[in-house]
Structures are given as structure tokens and as C-alpha cells.
mmCIF file of C-alpha atoms and ligand atoms in Angstrom:
data_model
loop_
_atom_site.group_PDB
_atom_site.id
_atom_site.type_symbol
_atom_site.label_atom_id
_atom_site.label_comp_id
_atom_site.label_asym_id
_atom_site.label_seq_id
_atom_site.Cartn_x
_atom_site.Cartn_y
_atom_site.Cartn_z
ATOM 1 C CA MET A 432 4.938 -72.915 11.919
ATOM 2 C CA ARG A 433 3.919 -71.776 15.202
ATOM 3 C CA ILE A 434 0.827 -69.680 15.286
ATOM 4 C CA GLY A 435 2.784 -66.605 16.420
ATOM 5 C CA ASN A 436 4.994 -66.836 13.256
ATOM 6 C CA ILE A 437 1.813 -67.413 11.030
ATOM 7 C CA ILE A 438 0.298 -64.089 12.264
ATOM 8 C CA ALA A 439 3.588 -62.125 12.084
ATOM 9 C CA LEU A 440 4.076 -63.283 8.543
ATOM 10 C CA THR A 441 0.424 -62.589 7.580
ATOM 11 C CA ALA A 442 0.597 -59.002 9.307
ATOM 12 C CA GLY A 443 3.844 -58.506 7.314
ATOM 13 C CA LEU A 444 2.431 -59.406 3.894
ATOM 14 C CA PHE A 445 -0.597 -57.399 4.657
ATOM 15 C CA LEU A 446 1.173 -54.307 5.908
ATOM 16 C CA ALA A 447 3.642 -54.640 2.881
ATOM 17 C CA ALA A 448 0.727 -54.529 0.535
ATOM 18 C CA CYS A 449 -0.554 -51.478 1.925
ATOM 19 C CA VAL A 450 2.599 -49.372 1.412
ATOM 20 C CA THR A 451 2.210 -47.332 -1.753
ATOM 21 C CA GLU A 452 4.418 -44.743 -3.344
ATOM 22 C CA ASN A 453 2.587 -41.335 -3.618
ATOM 23 C CA ALA A 454 2.438 -40.417 -7.285
ATOM 24 C CA VAL A 455 2.756 -36.614 -6.546
ATOM 25 C CA THR A 456 5.508 -36.576 -3.709
ATOM 26 C CA GLY A 457 7.043 -39.959 -4.473
ATOM 27 C CA ARG A 458 6.976 -40.554 -0.723
ATOM 28 C CA SER A 459 6.017 -44.258 0.512
ATOM 29 C CA GLN A 460 2.933 -44.127 2.434
ATOM 30 C CA PHE A 461 1.230 -46.899 4.653
ATOM 31 C CA ILE A 462 -2.342 -46.747 3.602
ATOM 32 C CA THR A 463 -5.006 -49.707 4.315
ATOM 33 C CA ILE A 464 -7.924 -47.815 2.390
ATOM 34 C CA PRO A 465 -7.819 -48.366 -1.234
ATOM 35 C CA PRO A 466 -8.123 -45.266 -3.308
ATOM 36 C CA SER A 467 -11.499 -46.399 -4.719
ATOM 37 C CA GLN A 468 -13.118 -45.927 -1.152
ATOM 38 C CA ASP A 469 -11.917 -42.464 -0.636
ATOM 39 C CA ALA A 470 -14.929 -40.925 -2.239
ATOM 40 C CA ALA A 471 -17.408 -42.988 -0.195
ATOM 41 C CA LEU A 472 -15.651 -42.589 2.863
ATOM 42 C CA GLY A 473 -15.377 -38.794 2.756
ATOM 43 C CA LEU A 474 -19.142 -38.483 1.438
ATOM 44 C CA GLU A 475 -20.126 -40.563 4.686
ATOM 45 C CA ALA A 476 -17.945 -38.644 6.786
ATOM 46 C CA MET A 477 -19.183 -35.314 5.380
ATOM 47 C CA ASN A 478 -22.687 -36.365 5.896
ATOM 48 C CA GLU A 479 -22.099 -37.088 9.537
ATOM 49 C CA VAL A 480 -20.564 -33.731 10.095
ATOM 50 C CA LYS A 481 -23.534 -32.049 8.340
ATOM 51 C CA LYS A 482 -25.878 -33.783 11.203
ATOM 52 C CA THR A 483 -23.855 -32.134 13.951
ATOM 53 C CA ALA A 484 -22.287 -29.190 12.624
ATOM 54 C CA ASP A 485 -23.738 -25.656 11.268
ATOM 55 C CA VAL A 486 -22.718 -26.276 7.647
ATOM 56 C CA LYS A 487 -23.302 -23.681 5.033
ATOM 57 C CA THR A 488 -23.112 -24.646 1.231
ATOM 58 C CA THR A 489 -24.915 -21.350 0.289
ATOM 59 C CA GLY A 490 -24.360 -17.591 0.965
ATOM 60 C CA PRO A 491 -21.603 -15.106 0.404
ATOM 61 C CA ALA A 492 -18.735 -17.098 2.586
ATOM 62 C CA ALA A 493 -19.623 -20.445 1.023
ATOM 63 C CA GLN A 494 -19.711 -18.961 -2.470
ATOM 64 C CA ARG A 495 -16.274 -17.518 -1.842
ATOM 65 C CA VAL A 496 -14.837 -20.711 -0.592
ATOM 66 C CA LYS A 497 -16.268 -22.625 -3.589
ATOM 67 C CA ARG A 498 -15.089 -20.219 -6.132
ATOM 68 C CA ILE A 499 -11.351 -20.334 -4.675
ATOM 69 C CA GLY A 500 -11.507 -24.066 -4.047
ATOM 70 C CA ALA A 501 -12.790 -24.788 -7.473
ATOM 71 C CA ARG A 502 -10.014 -22.787 -9.193
ATOM 72 C CA ILE A 503 -7.247 -24.442 -7.251
ATOM 73 C CA ALA A 504 -8.729 -27.993 -7.736
ATOM 74 C CA ALA A 505 -9.067 -27.559 -11.384
ATOM 75 C CA ILE A 506 -5.186 -27.088 -11.760
ATOM 76 C CA SER A 507 -4.507 -29.651 -9.198
ATOM 77 C CA ASP A 508 -3.209 -33.280 -9.791
ATOM 78 C CA LYS A 509 -6.756 -34.562 -9.296
ATOM 79 C CA PRO A 510 -9.116 -32.265 -10.850
ATOM 80 C CA ASP A 511 -11.806 -34.877 -11.185
ATOM 81 C CA MET A 512 -12.151 -35.813 -7.593
ATOM 82 C CA PRO A 513 -15.769 -35.322 -6.057
ATOM 83 C CA TRP A 514 -14.612 -31.939 -4.706
ATOM 84 C CA GLU A 515 -16.937 -30.199 -2.113
ATOM 85 C CA PHE A 516 -16.248 -27.047 -0.390
ATOM 86 C CA VAL A 517 -18.299 -25.738 2.527
ATOM 87 C CA VAL A 518 -18.307 -23.329 5.345
ATOM 88 C CA ILE A 519 -18.864 -24.077 9.171
ATOM 89 C CA GLU A 520 -20.539 -21.522 10.812
ATOM 90 C CA GLU A 521 -18.330 -21.378 13.951
ATOM 91 C CA ASP A 522 -16.088 -18.755 15.393
ATOM 92 C CA VAL A 523 -12.969 -21.053 15.036
ATOM 93 C CA LEU A 524 -9.827 -20.543 13.090
ATOM 94 C CA ASN A 525 -9.719 -23.880 11.454
ATOM 95 C CA ALA A 526 -10.027 -25.677 8.231
ATOM 96 C CA TRP A 527 -9.891 -29.610 7.333
ATOM 97 C CA ALA A 528 -9.942 -31.971 4.369
ATOM 98 C CA LEU A 529 -11.931 -35.117 4.231
ATOM 99 C CA PRO A 530 -10.815 -38.245 1.690
ATOM 100 C CA GLY A 531 -12.274 -37.627 -1.688
ATOM 101 C CA GLY A 532 -11.894 -33.892 -1.639
ATOM 102 C CA LYS A 533 -14.428 -32.723 1.038
ATOM 103 C CA ILE A 534 -13.028 -29.535 2.333
ATOM 104 C CA ALA A 535 -14.483 -27.354 5.179
ATOM 105 C CA VAL A 536 -13.221 -23.827 6.210
ATOM 106 C CA TYR A 537 -14.692 -22.170 9.685
ATOM 107 C CA GLN A 538 -16.307 -18.846 9.391
ATOM 108 C CA LYS A 539 -13.770 -17.399 11.554
ATOM 109 C CA MET A 540 -11.062 -18.373 8.995
ATOM 110 C CA VAL A 541 -13.131 -16.640 6.045
ATOM 111 C CA ASP A 542 -13.763 -13.474 7.878
ATOM 112 C CA SER A 543 -10.041 -13.291 9.205
ATOM 113 C CA PHE A 544 -8.656 -13.550 5.554
ATOM 114 C CA THR A 545 -10.476 -11.080 3.282
ATOM 115 C CA ASP A 546 -7.669 -11.188 0.700
ATOM 116 C CA ASP A 547 -8.731 -13.960 -1.606
ATOM 117 C CA ASN A 548 -4.902 -14.880 -2.176
ATOM 118 C CA GLU A 549 -4.449 -15.416 1.739
ATOM 119 C CA LEU A 550 -7.750 -17.478 1.854
ATOM 120 C CA ALA A 551 -6.303 -19.488 -1.237
ATOM 121 C CA ALA A 552 -3.191 -20.427 0.959
ATOM 122 C CA VAL A 553 -5.482 -22.186 3.493
ATOM 123 C CA MET A 554 -7.529 -23.757 0.529
ATOM 124 C CA GLY A 555 -4.436 -24.951 -1.415
ATOM 125 C CA HIS A 556 -3.085 -26.540 1.852
ATOM 126 C CA GLU A 557 -6.356 -28.552 2.461
ATOM 127 C CA ILE A 558 -6.673 -29.462 -1.228
ATOM 128 C CA ALA A 559 -3.165 -30.771 -0.952
ATOM 129 C CA HIS A 560 -4.055 -32.869 2.139
ATOM 130 C CA ALA A 561 -6.826 -34.535 0.217
ATOM 131 C CA ILE A 562 -4.777 -35.346 -3.015
ATOM 132 C CA LEU A 563 -1.903 -36.698 -0.952
ATOM 133 C CA ARG A 564 -4.428 -38.841 1.053
ATOM 134 C CA HIS A 565 -3.253 -37.783 4.353
ATOM 135 C CA GLY A 566 -6.618 -38.463 6.085
ATOM 136 C CA ALA A 567 -6.537 -42.108 4.854
ATOM 137 C CA GLU A 568 -2.893 -42.400 5.944
ATOM 138 C CA GLN A 569 -3.862 -41.142 9.496
ATOM 139 C CA MET A 570 -6.881 -43.312 9.588
ATOM 140 C CA SER A 571 -4.537 -46.355 8.502
ATOM 141 C CA ARG A 572 -2.216 -45.784 11.063
ATOM 142 C CA ALA A 573 -4.956 -45.666 13.818
ATOM 143 C CA GLN A 574 -6.303 -48.805 12.366
ATOM 144 C CA ALA A 575 -3.098 -50.561 12.324
ATOM 145 C CA GLN A 576 -2.880 -49.860 16.120
ATOM 146 C CA ASN A 577 -6.442 -51.386 16.524
ATOM 147 C CA LEU A 578 -5.302 -54.571 14.407
ATOM 148 C CA ALA A 579 -2.684 -55.151 16.808
ATOM 149 C CA ILE A 580 -5.289 -55.303 19.747
ATOM 150 C CA VAL A 581 -8.234 -57.023 17.737
ATOM 151 C CA GLY A 582 -6.182 -59.628 16.101
ATOM 152 C CA VAL A 583 -4.552 -59.497 12.634
ATOM 153 C CA GLY A 584 -5.972 -62.826 11.122
ATOM 154 C CA ALA A 585 -9.528 -61.697 11.582
ATOM 155 C CA ALA A 586 -8.810 -58.056 10.082
ATOM 156 C CA VAL A 587 -7.058 -59.698 7.009
ATOM 157 C CA GLY A 588 -9.897 -61.911 6.236
ATOM 158 C CA ALA A 589 -12.461 -59.226 6.387
ATOM 159 C CA THR A 590 -10.388 -57.083 3.919
ATOM 160 C CA THR A 591 -10.088 -59.826 1.379
ATOM 161 C CA LYS A 592 -13.814 -59.933 0.430
ATOM 162 C CA ASP A 593 -14.962 -57.150 -1.546
ATOM 163 C CA GLY A 594 -18.392 -57.071 -0.054
ATOM 164 C CA GLU A 595 -17.305 -57.062 3.511
ATOM 165 C CA MET A 596 -14.546 -54.301 2.733
ATOM 166 C CA ALA A 597 -17.499 -52.244 1.501
ATOM 167 C CA GLN A 598 -19.441 -52.928 4.471
ATOM 168 C CA MET A 599 -16.425 -52.163 6.654
ATOM 169 C CA ALA A 600 -16.040 -48.987 4.722
ATOM 170 C CA VAL A 601 -19.617 -47.816 5.367
ATOM 171 C CA THR A 602 -19.144 -48.470 9.134
ATOM 172 C CA LEU A 603 -15.875 -46.879 8.929
ATOM 173 C CA GLY A 604 -17.263 -43.795 7.270
ATOM 174 C CA ALA A 605 -19.675 -43.158 10.016
ATOM 175 C CA LEU A 606 -17.083 -43.681 12.784
ATOM 176 C CA ALA A 607 -14.621 -41.677 10.791
ATOM 177 C CA ALA A 608 -16.212 -38.173 10.759
ATOM 178 C CA GLN A 609 -14.703 -37.659 14.042
ATOM 179 C CA GLY A 610 -11.389 -39.482 13.419
ATOM 180 C CA PHE A 611 -10.529 -37.767 10.073
ATOM 181 C CA VAL A 612 -11.300 -34.453 11.441
ATOM 182 C CA GLN A 613 -9.688 -34.837 14.913
ATOM 183 C CA LEU A 614 -6.631 -36.998 14.316
ATOM 184 C CA PRO A 615 -3.962 -34.683 13.962
ATOM 185 C CA HIS A 616 -1.858 -34.780 10.769
ATOM 186 C CA SER A 617 1.994 -35.401 11.500
ATOM 187 C CA ARG A 618 4.304 -32.467 11.164
ATOM 188 C CA ALA A 619 5.786 -34.071 7.937
ATOM 189 C CA MET A 620 2.153 -34.154 6.282
ATOM 190 C CA GLU A 621 1.712 -30.496 7.173
ATOM 191 C CA LEU A 622 4.801 -29.295 5.561
ATOM 192 C CA GLU A 623 3.943 -31.725 2.546
ATOM 193 C CA ALA A 624 0.812 -29.804 2.354
ATOM 194 C CA ASP A 625 2.413 -26.430 2.528
ATOM 195 C CA ASP A 626 4.783 -27.582 -0.361
ATOM 196 C CA ILE A 627 2.082 -28.792 -2.625
ATOM 197 C CA GLY A 628 -0.678 -26.331 -1.619
ATOM 198 C CA THR A 629 1.531 -23.423 -2.182
ATOM 199 C CA LEU A 630 2.689 -24.653 -5.530
ATOM 200 C CA TYR A 631 -1.206 -25.269 -6.403
ATOM 201 C CA MET A 632 -2.203 -21.741 -5.390
ATOM 202 C CA ALA A 633 0.308 -20.110 -7.498
ATOM 203 C CA ARG A 634 -0.436 -22.259 -10.413
ATOM 204 C CA ALA A 635 -4.071 -21.198 -10.063
ATOM 205 C CA GLY A 636 -3.006 -17.432 -10.392
ATOM 206 C CA TYR A 637 -2.839 -16.705 -6.488
ATOM 207 C CA ASP A 638 0.136 -14.850 -5.372
ATOM 208 C CA PRO A 639 2.106 -17.427 -3.309
ATOM 209 C CA ARG A 640 3.615 -14.551 -1.291
ATOM 210 C CA ALA A 641 0.198 -14.423 0.387
ATOM 211 C CA ALA A 642 1.075 -17.860 2.198
ATOM 212 C CA VAL A 643 3.748 -16.165 4.155
ATOM 213 C CA ARG A 644 1.317 -13.286 5.152
ATOM 214 C CA LEU A 645 -1.144 -15.912 6.115
ATOM 215 C CA TRP A 646 0.928 -17.739 8.535
ATOM 216 C CA GLN A 647 2.430 -14.434 9.912
ATOM 217 C CA LYS A 648 -0.991 -13.371 10.752
ATOM 218 C CA MET A 649 -1.957 -16.724 12.026
ATOM 219 C CA LYS A 650 0.966 -16.442 14.486
ATOM 220 C CA SER A 651 0.026 -12.956 15.642
ATOM 221 C CA MET A 652 -3.758 -14.003 15.969
ATOM 222 C CA LYS A 653 -2.883 -16.936 18.367
ATOM 223 C CA ASP A 654 -0.424 -15.081 20.488
ATOM 224 C CA GLY A 655 -2.201 -15.260 23.943
ATOM 225 C CA ALA A 656 -5.192 -17.077 22.750
ATOM 226 C CA SER A 657 -5.990 -20.652 23.354
ATOM 227 C CA GLN A 658 -4.785 -22.769 20.619
ATOM 228 C CA PRO A 659 -7.243 -24.646 18.556
ATOM 229 C CA ALA A 660 -6.320 -28.015 17.286
ATOM 230 C CA PHE A 661 -5.433 -26.666 13.879
ATOM 231 C CA LEU A 662 -2.812 -24.436 15.124
ATOM 232 C CA SER A 663 -1.347 -26.626 17.818
ATOM 233 C CA THR A 664 -0.839 -29.727 15.728
ATOM 234 C CA HIS A 665 0.771 -27.740 12.856
ATOM 235 C CA PRO A 666 4.588 -27.157 12.663
ATOM 236 C CA SER A 667 5.722 -23.896 14.129
ATOM 237 C CA ASP A 668 4.627 -20.824 12.106
ATOM 238 C CA ASP A 669 8.413 -19.783 11.954
ATOM 239 C CA LYS A 670 9.514 -22.998 10.543
ATOM 240 C CA ARG A 671 6.870 -23.235 8.043
ATOM 241 C CA ILE A 672 7.183 -19.519 7.014
ATOM 242 C CA ALA A 673 11.108 -19.990 6.500
ATOM 243 C CA ARG A 674 10.381 -23.362 4.344
ATOM 244 C CA ILE A 675 7.945 -21.350 2.168
ATOM 245 C CA ASN A 676 10.333 -18.536 1.669
ATOM 246 C CA ALA A 677 13.175 -20.892 0.832
ATOM 247 C CA LYS A 678 11.028 -22.224 -2.299
ATOM 248 C CA MET A 679 9.412 -18.895 -3.200
ATOM 249 C CA ALA A 680 11.412 -18.580 -6.412
ATOM 250 C CA THR A 681 9.841 -21.916 -7.636
ATOM 251 C CA TYR A 682 6.286 -20.523 -6.341
ATOM 252 C CA MET A 683 6.729 -16.943 -8.172
ATOM 253 C CA ALA A 684 7.673 -18.823 -11.437
ATOM 254 C CA GLU A 685 4.443 -20.804 -11.298
ATOM 255 C CA PHE A 686 2.613 -17.702 -10.439
ATOM 256 C CA LYS A 687 3.932 -15.731 -13.467
ATOM 257 C CA ASN A 688 3.851 -18.565 -15.821
ATOM 258 C CA ASN A 689 -0.114 -19.035 -15.822
HETATM 259 ZN ZN1 ZN B 1880 -2.756 -29.194 7.622
#
């Protein structure tokens, strides 16, 4: 067999091994990072963020974010993830989730949504991103692009040994703080996080109609303002509002059942 064929075959086997079906959504995902690495990666990345950003873990805003986050995480599909909810003291309308359930909400988001139901819509969305492993999926896509450049053979060799995998994960964690936060989720992932996130908030006893109010307010707030990454990479507000409304009967049933 020619070397090109061997590389192509190896790459094919490697990539096939990384496609898994998501237990919550049933969607096939290409993820090179094993689930067992999520917690370590998220912790490493969060520690990097704490070195550079003004991260609050105490005080009224952090307490509120923790209280709402813990209530939603408790009824989610993965209540036992090492959840952590923090506030970043910056005047930015943003929020993000790292693998393993490390979630940050920016101060402006907390201040803008004083109704717990509305903030719960933000947190349900981010909790859904973590549970659906969207960060790991984004990193895997970026990693796959790197593999094409660096050489598939070497990368496959490195991932077959546990020790080297662990070492790679630590290195990746340090590099990933920026990557996980800055790589935009795809539109499909955003809509998926809305679907599951709204279901979770309703199940936790937060009024799902607040999710519609949240996106309407976000839309009016960004009119005329420069768009932060969170907004520019998300699907259009009209589209997500219409989608949430279309499934409102299901969400209200969850809300009334709890
Ligand atoms: Zn999102």
C-alpha cells in the first residue's frame, strides 16, 4: 500500500472512532476528546481564565448565578458534573461554558436581567452547551484541521498512549482557555442549546416564557451597539424566538409538572 493510502486509511479509522452519538440529542458528533478528559480540561481552562480575568466567586452577583445554575444543573441530564458558576466583572453582554460544566456569566448580563427567570434562560443555555459537549466538539474540529497540517500519523500515535494523552490534555487545557471561549459555536449548536436549555429551565421551575423575553431584550439592546462575539455568532434573534415559541407548549408542560 502506498504511504498516502495508509495515512488516509489511518485517518479514516481515527476519525470514525471519534464520531459518537449524543445520548441527550441523538445527534452524531465528531469529538476527539474522551468524556473522561472533560473535567480536567475545563478545570485547566478555567484556571487560565482566572489568571487573566476578574473572576468573582463570591458576592451578590456570583451568589445569584450559583443559586440559579445549581438549581438547573440538579435536574439536568448530568447533575454530577463538577459544576462551577462564576461571574466575570466586565461590562460585556456575554456568557460561556467550558467542558466539565465550568460556566461564566459576565457582570453586565447579570445586571441587565434582574428577573431570575430571564437569567435562568441564559444559564440553561450554557448548561446545555456543557452537557452536549459543544466546547469539546468545537476544539475537535479545530484539532482536526491541525492534524491535516501536522500529520495524521504522529497525532494518532500520540493519542493511543494514555500517558501521552494525559500530557496532551494538560497542554491542550492551557491553550484551550482562549479556544473554548473564543471559538464560535455553530448555529446548529446554538439552536440545540436553546432547545435543551429551555427544557431544563422549565423543568427546574423557571418560567420558559422568560426565554422569549430574554432574546427580545437582547435584540433591542444590541440595536445600534457594536456586537460582542456572543451575539454575532448566535443565530438571528427572530429565528430563535420563533423556534422557542413553536415548542412553548412542551416547555410549559414541563414547567407546570414540576
Ligand atoms: Zn450559545
